[in-house]
Amino acid sequence: MNWRFDKTLSLTVAVGLLGTEIIRTDAESAGLEGNEFDRSPHFSGSAAIDWKPIDRVRISAQVRRHSPYFTDPENSPEVRVRSSLRIDARAQYDLERVSLFAQVRNVFDALNMLDLSDPDPLTSLPQSGESEDPRTFAAGLEVRF
């Protein structure tokens, strides 16, 4: 959903709800019946705000969240990714054909996992994983011809 309150302020909200279940399998995969699909959070959502307090300045921010999900079809608790929250922000100043901007991604430097590998049989801990990027700062100059 998008709301434009006036020409200077807008808000965008998105919500995703998902329910999955493996309902039919072959003999080889019978142990998966009733499990959730891997990498399928029940909830995902985002909200973004875009504000132009004056004509040449734009400030924007985005927040994203998802619920926990399993990273394997067996739904092993050891490789369940926790819910996460991520916030990004950006400020921009526009001139004639030039824009100056500064942004920060992952404002609170949260360790948000995307994937976890199969657990080690000896320790029951994931052997490896993939995370979102840590907090990053960027500044730049955009020129339009």
mmCIF file of N, CA and C in Angstrom:
data_model
loop_
_atom_site.group_PDB
_atom_site.id
_atom_site.type_symbol
_atom_site.label_atom_id
_atom_site.label_comp_id
_atom_site.label_asym_id
_atom_site.label_seq_id
_atom_site.Cartn_x
_atom_site.Cartn_y
_atom_site.Cartn_z
ATOM 1 N N MET A 1 0.835 -1.161 0.000
ATOM 2 C CA MET A 1 0.000 0.000 0.000
ATOM 3 C C MET A 1 0.889 1.235 0.000
ATOM 4 N N ASN A 2 0.496 2.180 -0.752
ATOM 5 C CA ASN A 2 1.211 3.450 -0.810
ATOM 6 C C ASN A 2 0.254 4.569 -0.401
ATOM 7 N N TRP A 3 0.752 5.448 0.456
ATOM 8 C CA TRP A 3 -0.002 6.643 0.832
ATOM 9 C C TRP A 3 0.840 7.858 0.538
ATOM 10 N N ARG A 4 0.271 8.792 -0.155
ATOM 11 C CA ARG A 4 0.930 10.075 -0.379
ATOM 12 C C ARG A 4 0.108 11.095 0.393
ATOM 13 N N PHE A 5 0.646 11.529 1.526
ATOM 14 C CA PHE A 5 -0.078 12.462 2.390
ATOM 15 C C PHE A 5 -0.183 13.834 1.738
ATOM 16 N N ASP A 6 0.897 14.255 1.123
ATOM 17 C CA ASP A 6 0.923 15.468 0.319
ATOM 18 C C ASP A 6 2.142 15.343 -0.593
ATOM 19 N N LYS A 7 2.514 16.410 -1.286
ATOM 20 C CA LYS A 7 3.632 16.289 -2.233
ATOM 21 C C LYS A 7 4.989 16.134 -1.548
ATOM 22 N N THR A 8 5.043 16.263 -0.221
ATOM 23 C CA THR A 8 6.326 16.162 0.477
ATOM 24 C C THR A 8 6.502 14.887 1.277
ATOM 25 N N LEU A 9 5.440 14.129 1.532
ATOM 26 C CA LEU A 9 5.529 12.981 2.428
ATOM 27 C C LEU A 9 4.746 11.794 1.880
ATOM 28 N N SER A 10 5.429 10.640 1.810
ATOM 29 C CA SER A 10 4.738 9.417 1.388
ATOM 30 C C SER A 10 5.182 8.249 2.271
ATOM 31 N N LEU A 11 4.322 7.263 2.354
ATOM 32 C CA LEU A 11 4.556 6.081 3.160
ATOM 33 C C LEU A 11 4.171 4.856 2.347
ATOM 34 N N THR A 12 4.999 3.826 2.403
ATOM 35 C CA THR A 12 4.724 2.566 1.731
ATOM 36 C C THR A 12 4.792 1.446 2.761
ATOM 37 N N VAL A 13 3.807 0.557 2.729
ATOM 38 C CA VAL A 13 3.760 -0.576 3.646
ATOM 39 C C VAL A 13 3.478 -1.836 2.832
ATOM 40 N N ALA A 14 4.207 -2.903 3.141
ATOM 41 C CA ALA A 14 3.983 -4.187 2.477
ATOM 42 C C ALA A 14 3.977 -5.290 3.535
ATOM 43 N N VAL A 15 3.057 -6.228 3.403
ATOM 44 C CA VAL A 15 2.946 -7.339 4.340
ATOM 45 C C VAL A 15 2.791 -8.619 3.531
ATOM 46 N N GLY A 16 3.540 -9.639 3.920
ATOM 47 C CA GLY A 16 3.408 -10.947 3.298
ATOM 48 C C GLY A 16 3.125 -11.992 4.358
ATOM 49 N N LEU A 17 2.091 -12.795 4.157
ATOM 50 C CA LEU A 17 1.744 -13.882 5.060
ATOM 51 C C LEU A 17 1.802 -15.177 4.271
ATOM 52 N N LEU A 18 2.446 -16.178 4.841
ATOM 53 C CA LEU A 18 2.673 -17.416 4.104
ATOM 54 C C LEU A 18 2.518 -18.607 5.038
ATOM 55 N N GLY A 19 1.776 -19.583 4.604
ATOM 56 C CA GLY A 19 1.668 -20.848 5.330
ATOM 57 C C GLY A 19 2.002 -21.971 4.371
ATOM 58 N N THR A 20 2.951 -22.807 4.731
ATOM 59 C CA THR A 20 3.352 -23.898 3.846
ATOM 60 C C THR A 20 3.349 -25.214 4.611
ATOM 61 N N GLU A 21 3.108 -26.297 3.902
ATOM 62 C CA GLU A 21 3.167 -27.629 4.498
ATOM 63 C C GLU A 21 3.370 -28.641 3.376
ATOM 64 N N ILE A 22 4.282 -29.546 3.589
ATOM 65 C CA ILE A 22 4.481 -30.646 2.638
ATOM 66 C C ILE A 22 3.392 -31.662 2.935
ATOM 67 N N ILE A 23 2.494 -31.888 1.975
ATOM 68 C CA ILE A 23 1.330 -32.739 2.238
ATOM 69 C C ILE A 23 1.394 -34.100 1.554
ATOM 70 N N ARG A 24 2.276 -34.207 0.544
ATOM 71 C CA ARG A 24 2.369 -35.497 -0.140
ATOM 72 C C ARG A 24 3.820 -35.723 -0.535
ATOM 73 N N THR A 25 4.319 -36.911 -0.280
ATOM 74 C CA THR A 25 5.711 -37.236 -0.597
ATOM 75 C C THR A 25 5.788 -38.621 -1.204
ATOM 76 N N ASP A 26 6.967 -38.931 -1.705
ATOM 77 C CA ASP A 26 7.214 -40.300 -2.135
ATOM 78 C C ASP A 26 7.793 -41.069 -0.944
ATOM 79 N N ALA A 27 8.036 -42.344 -1.112
ATOM 80 C CA ALA A 27 8.524 -43.182 -0.008
ATOM 81 C C ALA A 27 9.867 -42.687 0.520
ATOM 82 N N GLU A 28 10.725 -42.199 -0.362
ATOM 83 C CA GLU A 28 12.048 -41.737 0.035
ATOM 84 C C GLU A 28 11.983 -40.481 0.907
ATOM 85 N N SER A 29 10.976 -39.653 0.712
ATOM 86 C CA SER A 29 10.847 -38.391 1.440
ATOM 87 C C SER A 29 9.728 -38.409 2.471
ATOM 88 N N ALA A 30 9.262 -39.567 2.867
ATOM 89 C CA ALA A 30 8.113 -39.680 3.769
ATOM 90 C C ALA A 30 8.326 -38.935 5.084
ATOM 91 N N GLY A 31 9.557 -38.831 5.544
ATOM 92 C CA GLY A 31 9.850 -38.138 6.801
ATOM 93 C C GLY A 31 9.606 -36.637 6.739
ATOM 94 N N LEU A 32 9.437 -36.090 5.540
ATOM 95 C CA LEU A 32 9.215 -34.651 5.384
ATOM 96 C C LEU A 32 7.739 -34.269 5.437
ATOM 97 N N GLU A 33 6.856 -35.233 5.358
ATOM 98 C CA GLU A 33 5.432 -34.934 5.330
ATOM 99 C C GLU A 33 5.020 -34.171 6.591
ATOM 100 N N GLY A 34 4.272 -33.094 6.399
ATOM 101 C CA GLY A 34 3.825 -32.259 7.502
ATOM 102 C C GLY A 34 4.784 -31.118 7.826
ATOM 103 N N ASN A 35 5.986 -31.144 7.277
ATOM 104 C CA ASN A 35 6.959 -30.071 7.524
ATOM 105 C C ASN A 35 6.622 -28.823 6.711
ATOM 106 N N GLU A 36 7.205 -27.708 7.144
ATOM 107 C CA GLU A 36 7.102 -26.466 6.397
ATOM 108 C C GLU A 36 8.129 -26.477 5.272
ATOM 109 N N PHE A 37 7.877 -25.700 4.226
ATOM 110 C CA PHE A 37 8.885 -25.512 3.191
ATOM 111 C C PHE A 37 10.065 -24.784 3.807
ATOM 112 N N ASP A 38 11.252 -25.135 3.379
ATOM 113 C CA ASP A 38 12.424 -24.418 3.884
ATOM 114 C C ASP A 38 12.476 -23.011 3.279
ATOM 115 N N ARG A 39 13.078 -22.095 4.042
ATOM 116 C CA ARG A 39 13.253 -20.681 3.659
ATOM 117 C C ARG A 39 11.919 -19.984 3.383
ATOM 118 N N SER A 40 10.908 -20.288 4.203
ATOM 119 C CA SER A 40 9.568 -19.720 4.003
ATOM 120 C C SER A 40 9.043 -19.126 5.303
ATOM 121 N N PRO A 41 9.378 -17.874 5.588
ATOM 122 C CA PRO A 41 8.865 -17.261 6.819
ATOM 123 C C PRO A 41 7.348 -17.085 6.747
ATOM 124 N N HIS A 42 6.681 -17.204 7.899
ATOM 125 C CA HIS A 42 5.229 -17.016 7.952
ATOM 126 C C HIS A 42 4.851 -15.554 7.735
ATOM 127 N N PHE A 43 5.729 -14.650 8.153
ATOM 128 C CA PHE A 43 5.447 -13.223 8.033
ATOM 129 C C PHE A 43 6.669 -12.502 7.473
ATOM 130 N N SER A 44 6.432 -11.609 6.563
ATOM 131 C CA SER A 44 7.475 -10.671 6.130
ATOM 132 C C SER A 44 6.774 -9.339 5.884
ATOM 133 N N GLY A 45 7.457 -8.287 6.232
ATOM 134 C CA GLY A 45 6.846 -6.980 6.072
ATOM 135 C C GLY A 45 7.890 -5.896 5.935
ATOM 136 N N SER A 46 7.468 -4.802 5.361
ATOM 137 C CA SER A 46 8.366 -3.658 5.225
ATOM 138 C C SER A 46 7.543 -2.379 5.267
ATOM 139 N N ALA A 47 8.219 -1.323 5.660
ATOM 140 C CA ALA A 47 7.608 0.009 5.654
ATOM 141 C C ALA A 47 8.692 0.991 5.237
ATOM 142 N N ALA A 48 8.309 1.966 4.446
ATOM 143 C CA ALA A 48 9.262 2.978 3.988
ATOM 144 C C ALA A 48 8.597 4.343 4.055
ATOM 145 N N ILE A 49 9.401 5.327 4.385
ATOM 146 C CA ILE A 49 8.919 6.704 4.432
ATOM 147 C C ILE A 49 9.843 7.552 3.566
ATOM 148 N N ASP A 50 9.253 8.476 2.846
ATOM 149 C CA ASP A 50 10.006 9.373 1.976
ATOM 150 C C ASP A 50 9.506 10.786 2.258
ATOM 151 N N TRP A 51 10.413 11.670 2.660
ATOM 152 C CA TRP A 51 10.034 13.018 3.086
ATOM 153 C C TRP A 51 10.905 14.034 2.379
ATOM 154 N N LYS A 52 10.278 15.063 1.835
ATOM 155 C CA LYS A 52 10.986 16.183 1.213
ATOM 156 C C LYS A 52 10.647 17.449 1.999
ATOM 157 N N PRO A 53 11.406 17.717 3.078
ATOM 158 C CA PRO A 53 11.076 18.875 3.914
ATOM 159 C C PRO A 53 11.188 20.203 3.164
ATOM 160 N N ILE A 54 12.144 20.257 2.227
ATOM 161 C CA ILE A 54 12.255 21.397 1.327
ATOM 162 C C ILE A 54 12.503 20.849 -0.071
ATOM 163 N N ASP A 55 12.374 21.690 -1.075
ATOM 164 C CA ASP A 55 12.399 21.232 -2.461
ATOM 165 C C ASP A 55 13.618 20.389 -2.825
ATOM 166 N N ARG A 56 14.802 20.722 -2.385
ATOM 167 C CA ARG A 56 16.019 20.034 -2.819
ATOM 168 C C ARG A 56 16.485 18.915 -1.895
ATOM 169 N N VAL A 57 15.829 18.718 -0.785
ATOM 170 C CA VAL A 57 16.260 17.723 0.207
ATOM 171 C C VAL A 57 15.258 16.577 0.280
ATOM 172 N N ARG A 58 15.769 15.352 0.272
ATOM 173 C CA ARG A 58 14.937 14.155 0.423
ATOM 174 C C ARG A 58 15.555 13.283 1.501
ATOM 175 N N ILE A 59 14.719 12.845 2.429
ATOM 176 C CA ILE A 59 15.144 11.943 3.503
ATOM 177 C C ILE A 59 14.243 10.718 3.428
ATOM 178 N N SER A 60 14.851 9.544 3.449
ATOM 179 C CA SER A 60 14.049 8.331 3.361
ATOM 180 C C SER A 60 14.602 7.269 4.302
ATOM 181 N N ALA A 61 13.723 6.370 4.705
ATOM 182 C CA ALA A 61 14.111 5.259 5.572
ATOM 183 C C ALA A 61 13.225 4.068 5.253
ATOM 184 N N GLN A 62 13.785 2.886 5.477
ATOM 185 C CA GLN A 62 13.045 1.653 5.232
ATOM 186 C C GLN A 62 13.322 0.686 6.375
ATOM 187 N N VAL A 63 12.297 0.004 6.829
ATOM 188 C CA VAL A 63 12.430 -1.041 7.837
ATOM 189 C C VAL A 63 11.843 -2.326 7.256
ATOM 190 N N ARG A 64 12.543 -3.446 7.463
ATOM 191 C CA ARG A 64 12.085 -4.752 6.982
ATOM 192 C C ARG A 64 12.157 -5.757 8.122
ATOM 193 N N ARG A 65 11.200 -6.651 8.163
ATOM 194 C CA ARG A 65 11.168 -7.671 9.214
ATOM 195 C C ARG A 65 10.648 -8.974 8.622
ATOM 196 N N HIS A 66 11.143 -10.097 9.144
ATOM 197 C CA HIS A 66 10.581 -11.402 8.799
ATOM 198 C C HIS A 66 10.573 -12.283 10.042
ATOM 199 N N SER A 67 9.673 -13.240 10.050
ATOM 200 C CA SER A 67 9.568 -14.186 11.161
ATOM 201 C C SER A 67 10.609 -15.295 10.977
ATOM 202 N N PRO A 68 10.786 -16.146 11.984
ATOM 203 C CA PRO A 68 11.756 -17.246 11.859
ATOM 204 C C PRO A 68 11.364 -18.211 10.730
ATOM 205 N N TYR A 69 12.366 -18.912 10.206
ATOM 206 C CA TYR A 69 12.104 -19.946 9.205
ATOM 207 C C TYR A 69 13.207 -20.993 9.243
ATOM 208 N N PHE A 70 12.860 -22.190 8.760
ATOM 209 C CA PHE A 70 13.832 -23.286 8.682
ATOM 210 C C PHE A 70 14.610 -23.175 7.386
ATOM 211 N N THR A 71 15.857 -23.598 7.409
ATOM 212 C CA THR A 71 16.664 -23.547 6.188
ATOM 213 C C THR A 71 16.871 -24.928 5.573
ATOM 214 N N ASP A 72 16.196 -25.930 6.117
ATOM 215 C CA ASP A 72 16.292 -27.270 5.529
ATOM 216 C C ASP A 72 14.892 -27.895 5.500
ATOM 217 N N PRO A 73 14.653 -28.828 4.587
ATOM 218 C CA PRO A 73 13.320 -29.431 4.488
ATOM 219 C C PRO A 73 12.957 -30.307 5.685
ATOM 220 N N GLU A 74 13.973 -30.728 6.459
ATOM 221 C CA GLU A 74 13.712 -31.547 7.645
ATOM 222 C C GLU A 74 13.217 -30.712 8.829
ATOM 223 N N ASN A 75 13.264 -29.365 8.702
ATOM 224 C CA ASN A 75 12.856 -28.440 9.765
ATOM 225 C C ASN A 75 13.654 -28.662 11.043
ATOM 226 N N SER A 76 14.960 -28.825 10.889
ATOM 227 C CA SER A 76 15.852 -29.021 12.040
ATOM 228 C C SER A 76 15.930 -27.745 12.857
ATOM 229 N N PRO A 77 15.668 -27.811 14.158
ATOM 230 C CA PRO A 77 15.729 -26.607 14.994
ATOM 231 C C PRO A 77 17.121 -25.958 14.995
ATOM 232 N N GLU A 78 18.164 -26.737 14.778
ATOM 233 C CA GLU A 78 19.529 -26.198 14.789
ATOM 234 C C GLU A 78 19.800 -25.244 13.626
ATOM 235 N N VAL A 79 19.055 -25.378 12.536
ATOM 236 C CA VAL A 79 19.273 -24.515 11.374
ATOM 237 C C VAL A 79 18.049 -23.630 11.109
ATOM 238 N N ARG A 80 17.386 -23.264 12.182
ATOM 239 C CA ARG A 80 16.254 -22.335 12.073
ATOM 240 C C ARG A 80 16.797 -20.914 12.197
ATOM 241 N N VAL A 81 16.514 -20.098 11.205
ATOM 242 C CA VAL A 81 16.948 -18.701 11.202
ATOM 243 C C VAL A 81 15.974 -17.912 12.077
ATOM 244 N N ARG A 82 16.524 -17.109 12.972
ATOM 245 C CA ARG A 82 15.695 -16.283 13.853
ATOM 246 C C ARG A 82 15.045 -15.146 13.062
ATOM 247 N N SER A 83 14.017 -14.562 13.641
ATOM 248 C CA SER A 83 13.403 -13.394 13.010
ATOM 249 C C SER A 83 14.427 -12.264 12.978
ATOM 250 N N SER A 84 14.251 -11.354 12.053
ATOM 251 C CA SER A 84 15.211 -10.256 11.954
ATOM 252 C C SER A 84 14.504 -8.954 11.606
ATOM 253 N N LEU A 85 15.198 -7.877 11.935
ATOM 254 C CA LEU A 85 14.736 -6.532 11.660
ATOM 255 C C LEU A 85 15.912 -5.764 11.083
ATOM 256 N N ARG A 86 15.668 -5.047 9.994
ATOM 257 C CA ARG A 86 16.725 -4.281 9.350
ATOM 258 C C ARG A 86 16.191 -2.903 8.998
ATOM 259 N N ILE A 87 17.023 -1.888 9.259
ATOM 260 C CA ILE A 87 16.646 -0.506 8.964
ATOM 261 C C ILE A 87 17.727 0.127 8.096
ATOM 262 N N ASP A 88 17.311 0.785 7.032
ATOM 263 C CA ASP A 88 18.209 1.519 6.138
ATOM 264 C C ASP A 88 17.720 2.963 6.075
ATOM 265 N N ALA A 89 18.656 3.908 5.894
ATOM 266 C CA ALA A 89 18.281 5.331 5.821
ATOM 267 C C ALA A 89 19.147 6.034 4.780
ATOM 268 N N ARG A 90 18.592 7.112 4.198
ATOM 269 C CA ARG A 90 19.305 7.856 3.150
ATOM 270 C C ARG A 90 18.871 9.319 3.182
ATOM 271 N N ALA A 91 19.836 10.197 2.964
ATOM 272 C CA ALA A 91 19.563 11.632 2.819
ATOM 273 C C ALA A 91 20.172 12.082 1.498
ATOM 274 N N GLN A 92 19.471 12.962 0.796
ATOM 275 C CA GLN A 92 19.921 13.387 -0.532
ATOM 276 C C GLN A 92 19.669 14.882 -0.702
ATOM 277 N N TYR A 93 20.615 15.536 -1.345
ATOM 278 C CA TYR A 93 20.484 16.962 -1.662
ATOM 279 C C TYR A 93 20.635 17.114 -3.162
ATOM 280 N N ASP A 94 19.649 17.706 -3.826
ATOM 281 C CA ASP A 94 19.641 17.841 -5.282
ATOM 282 C C ASP A 94 20.000 19.254 -5.706
ATOM 283 N N LEU A 95 20.909 19.320 -6.676
ATOM 284 C CA LEU A 95 21.219 20.575 -7.354
ATOM 285 C C LEU A 95 20.640 20.458 -8.760
ATOM 286 N N GLU A 96 21.087 21.263 -9.694
ATOM 287 C CA GLU A 96 20.544 21.202 -11.064
ATOM 288 C C GLU A 96 20.618 19.791 -11.653
ATOM 289 N N ARG A 97 21.807 19.321 -11.947
ATOM 290 C CA ARG A 97 21.988 17.987 -12.531
ATOM 291 C C ARG A 97 22.839 17.097 -11.633
ATOM 292 N N VAL A 98 23.006 17.494 -10.393
ATOM 293 C CA VAL A 98 23.863 16.774 -9.464
ATOM 294 C C VAL A 98 23.088 16.489 -8.178
ATOM 295 N N SER A 99 23.283 15.284 -7.642
ATOM 296 C CA SER A 99 22.711 14.923 -6.344
ATOM 297 C C SER A 99 23.841 14.455 -5.442
ATOM 298 N N LEU A 100 23.854 14.950 -4.233
ATOM 299 C CA LEU A 100 24.769 14.479 -3.200
ATOM 300 C C LEU A 100 23.951 13.620 -2.245
ATOM 301 N N PHE A 101 24.502 12.471 -1.831
ATOM 302 C CA PHE A 101 23.732 11.624 -0.924
ATOM 303 C C PHE A 101 24.640 10.971 0.109
ATOM 304 N N ALA A 102 24.031 10.587 1.202
ATOM 305 C CA ALA A 102 24.676 9.802 2.251
ATOM 306 C C ALA A 102 23.657 8.768 2.708
ATOM 307 N N GLN A 103 24.133 7.567 2.971
ATOM 308 C CA GLN A 103 23.212 6.526 3.396
ATOM 309 C C GLN A 103 23.885 5.589 4.386
ATOM 310 N N VAL A 104 23.075 4.948 5.172
ATOM 311 C CA VAL A 104 23.545 3.900 6.075
ATOM 312 C C VAL A 104 22.599 2.717 5.909
ATOM 313 N N ARG A 105 23.180 1.560 5.745
ATOM 314 C CA ARG A 105 22.405 0.324 5.629
ATOM 315 C C ARG A 105 22.652 -0.499 6.884
ATOM 316 N N ASN A 106 21.612 -1.146 7.365
ATOM 317 C CA ASN A 106 21.671 -1.920 8.596
ATOM 318 C C ASN A 106 22.087 -1.000 9.750
ATOM 319 N N VAL A 107 21.271 -0.004 9.999
ATOM 320 C CA VAL A 107 21.564 1.078 10.948
ATOM 321 C C VAL A 107 22.057 0.561 12.295
ATOM 322 N N PHE A 108 21.434 -0.475 12.838
ATOM 323 C CA PHE A 108 21.805 -0.966 14.170
ATOM 324 C C PHE A 108 22.836 -2.091 14.126
ATOM 325 N N ASP A 109 23.415 -2.350 12.949
ATOM 326 C CA ASP A 109 24.460 -3.362 12.774
ATOM 327 C C ASP A 109 24.016 -4.726 13.302
ATOM 328 N N ALA A 110 22.783 -5.104 13.012
ATOM 329 C CA ALA A 110 22.235 -6.377 13.475
ATOM 330 C C ALA A 110 22.833 -7.536 12.683
ATOM 331 N N LEU A 111 23.077 -8.639 13.361
ATOM 332 C CA LEU A 111 23.545 -9.853 12.689
ATOM 333 C C LEU A 111 22.311 -10.639 12.261
ATOM 334 N N ASN A 112 21.903 -10.446 11.019
ATOM 335 C CA ASN A 112 20.723 -11.103 10.467
ATOM 336 C C ASN A 112 21.162 -12.221 9.543
ATOM 337 N N MET A 113 20.834 -13.437 9.919
ATOM 338 C CA MET A 113 21.207 -14.593 9.110
ATOM 339 C C MET A 113 20.192 -14.795 7.980
ATOM 340 N N LEU A 114 20.700 -15.276 6.856
ATOM 341 C CA LEU A 114 19.860 -15.623 5.714
ATOM 342 C C LEU A 114 19.736 -17.133 5.575
ATOM 343 N N ASP A 115 20.822 -17.840 5.900
ATOM 344 C CA ASP A 115 20.885 -19.281 5.684
ATOM 345 C C ASP A 115 21.819 -19.895 6.710
ATOM 346 N N LEU A 116 21.527 -21.117 7.125
ATOM 347 C CA LEU A 116 22.407 -21.897 7.991
ATOM 348 C C LEU A 116 22.566 -23.270 7.363
ATOM 349 N N SER A 117 23.764 -23.847 7.459
ATOM 350 C CA SER A 117 24.023 -25.141 6.828
ATOM 351 C C SER A 117 23.556 -26.285 7.710
ATOM 352 N N ASP A 118 23.647 -27.480 7.177
ATOM 353 C CA ASP A 118 23.282 -28.676 7.938
ATOM 354 C C ASP A 118 24.099 -28.744 9.220
ATOM 355 N N PRO A 119 23.469 -29.204 10.316
ATOM 356 C CA PRO A 119 24.201 -29.269 11.581
ATOM 357 C C PRO A 119 25.292 -30.337 11.565
ATOM 358 N N ASP A 120 26.346 -30.048 12.293
ATOM 359 C CA ASP A 120 27.438 -31.006 12.484
ATOM 360 C C ASP A 120 26.900 -32.152 13.347
ATOM 361 N N PRO A 121 27.100 -33.400 12.931
ATOM 362 C CA PRO A 121 26.533 -34.527 13.695
ATOM 363 C C PRO A 121 27.083 -34.623 15.124
ATOM 364 N N LEU A 122 28.282 -34.140 15.366
ATOM 365 C CA LEU A 122 28.878 -34.235 16.700
ATOM 366 C C LEU A 122 28.404 -33.139 17.645
ATOM 367 N N THR A 123 28.211 -31.920 17.131
ATOM 368 C CA THR A 123 27.875 -30.791 18.000
ATOM 369 C C THR A 123 26.439 -30.314 17.848
ATOM 370 N N SER A 124 25.755 -30.735 16.805
ATOM 371 C CA SER A 124 24.397 -30.274 16.471
ATOM 372 C C SER A 124 24.339 -28.785 16.170
ATOM 373 N N LEU A 125 25.490 -28.152 15.907
ATOM 374 C CA LEU A 125 25.534 -26.743 15.550
ATOM 375 C C LEU A 125 25.709 -26.608 14.045
ATOM 376 N N PRO A 126 25.173 -25.534 13.456
ATOM 377 C CA PRO A 126 25.369 -25.331 12.015
ATOM 378 C C PRO A 126 26.863 -25.247 11.692
ATOM 379 N N GLN A 127 27.240 -25.819 10.554
ATOM 380 C CA GLN A 127 28.645 -25.789 10.145
ATOM 381 C C GLN A 127 29.028 -24.455 9.521
ATOM 382 N N SER A 128 28.078 -23.787 8.897
ATOM 383 C CA SER A 128 28.339 -22.479 8.294
ATOM 384 C C SER A 128 27.006 -21.783 8.065
ATOM 385 N N GLY A 129 27.094 -20.546 7.624
ATOM 386 C CA GLY A 129 25.879 -19.796 7.362
ATOM 387 C C GLY A 129 26.179 -18.576 6.517
ATOM 388 N N GLU A 130 25.122 -17.932 6.079
ATOM 389 C CA GLU A 130 25.242 -16.703 5.292
ATOM 390 C C GLU A 130 24.425 -15.623 5.989
ATOM 391 N N SER A 131 25.033 -14.456 6.163
ATOM 392 C CA SER A 131 24.327 -13.363 6.828
ATOM 393 C C SER A 131 24.161 -12.188 5.874
ATOM 394 N N GLU A 132 23.264 -11.281 6.256
ATOM 395 C CA GLU A 132 23.153 -10.024 5.524
ATOM 396 C C GLU A 132 24.404 -9.209 5.814
ATOM 397 N N ASP A 133 24.617 -8.195 5.030
ATOM 398 C CA ASP A 133 25.789 -7.343 5.220
ATOM 399 C C ASP A 133 25.730 -6.621 6.554
ATOM 400 N N PRO A 134 26.893 -6.354 7.158
ATOM 401 C CA PRO A 134 26.924 -5.545 8.376
ATOM 402 C C PRO A 134 26.592 -4.092 8.034
ATOM 403 N N ARG A 135 26.579 -3.249 9.049
ATOM 404 C CA ARG A 135 26.289 -1.831 8.818
ATOM 405 C C ARG A 135 27.309 -1.265 7.839
ATOM 406 N N THR A 136 26.805 -0.531 6.863
ATOM 407 C CA THR A 136 27.678 0.130 5.897
ATOM 408 C C THR A 136 27.245 1.582 5.737
ATOM 409 N N PHE A 137 28.227 2.431 5.570
ATOM 410 C CA PHE A 137 27.998 3.846 5.309
ATOM 411 C C PHE A 137 28.453 4.132 3.887
ATOM 412 N N ALA A 138 27.755 4.996 3.211
ATOM 413 C CA ALA A 138 28.152 5.379 1.856
ATOM 414 C C ALA A 138 27.790 6.849 1.642
ATOM 415 N N ALA A 139 28.601 7.499 0.849
ATOM 416 C CA ALA A 139 28.322 8.862 0.424
ATOM 417 C C ALA A 139 28.663 8.918 -1.055
ATOM 418 N N GLY A 140 27.954 9.713 -1.788
ATOM 419 C CA GLY A 140 28.211 9.744 -3.222
ATOM 420 C C GLY A 140 27.704 10.988 -3.898
ATOM 421 N N LEU A 141 28.067 11.040 -5.152
ATOM 422 C CA LEU A 141 27.710 12.152 -6.015
ATOM 423 C C LEU A 141 27.144 11.533 -7.286
ATOM 424 N N GLU A 142 25.942 11.920 -7.642
ATOM 425 C CA GLU A 142 25.312 11.437 -8.861
ATOM 426 C C GLU A 142 25.180 12.609 -9.821
ATOM 427 N N VAL A 143 25.635 12.388 -11.071
ATOM 428 C CA VAL A 143 25.576 13.440 -12.080
ATOM 429 C C VAL A 143 24.687 12.940 -13.219
ATOM 430 N N ARG A 144 23.737 13.758 -13.641
ATOM 431 C CA ARG A 144 22.837 13.409 -14.737
ATOM 432 C C ARG A 144 23.200 14.265 -15.951
ATOM 433 N N PHE A 145 23.313 13.627 -17.114
ATOM 434 C CA PHE A 145 23.665 14.336 -18.350
ATOM 435 C C PHE A 145 22.432 14.566 -19.181
#
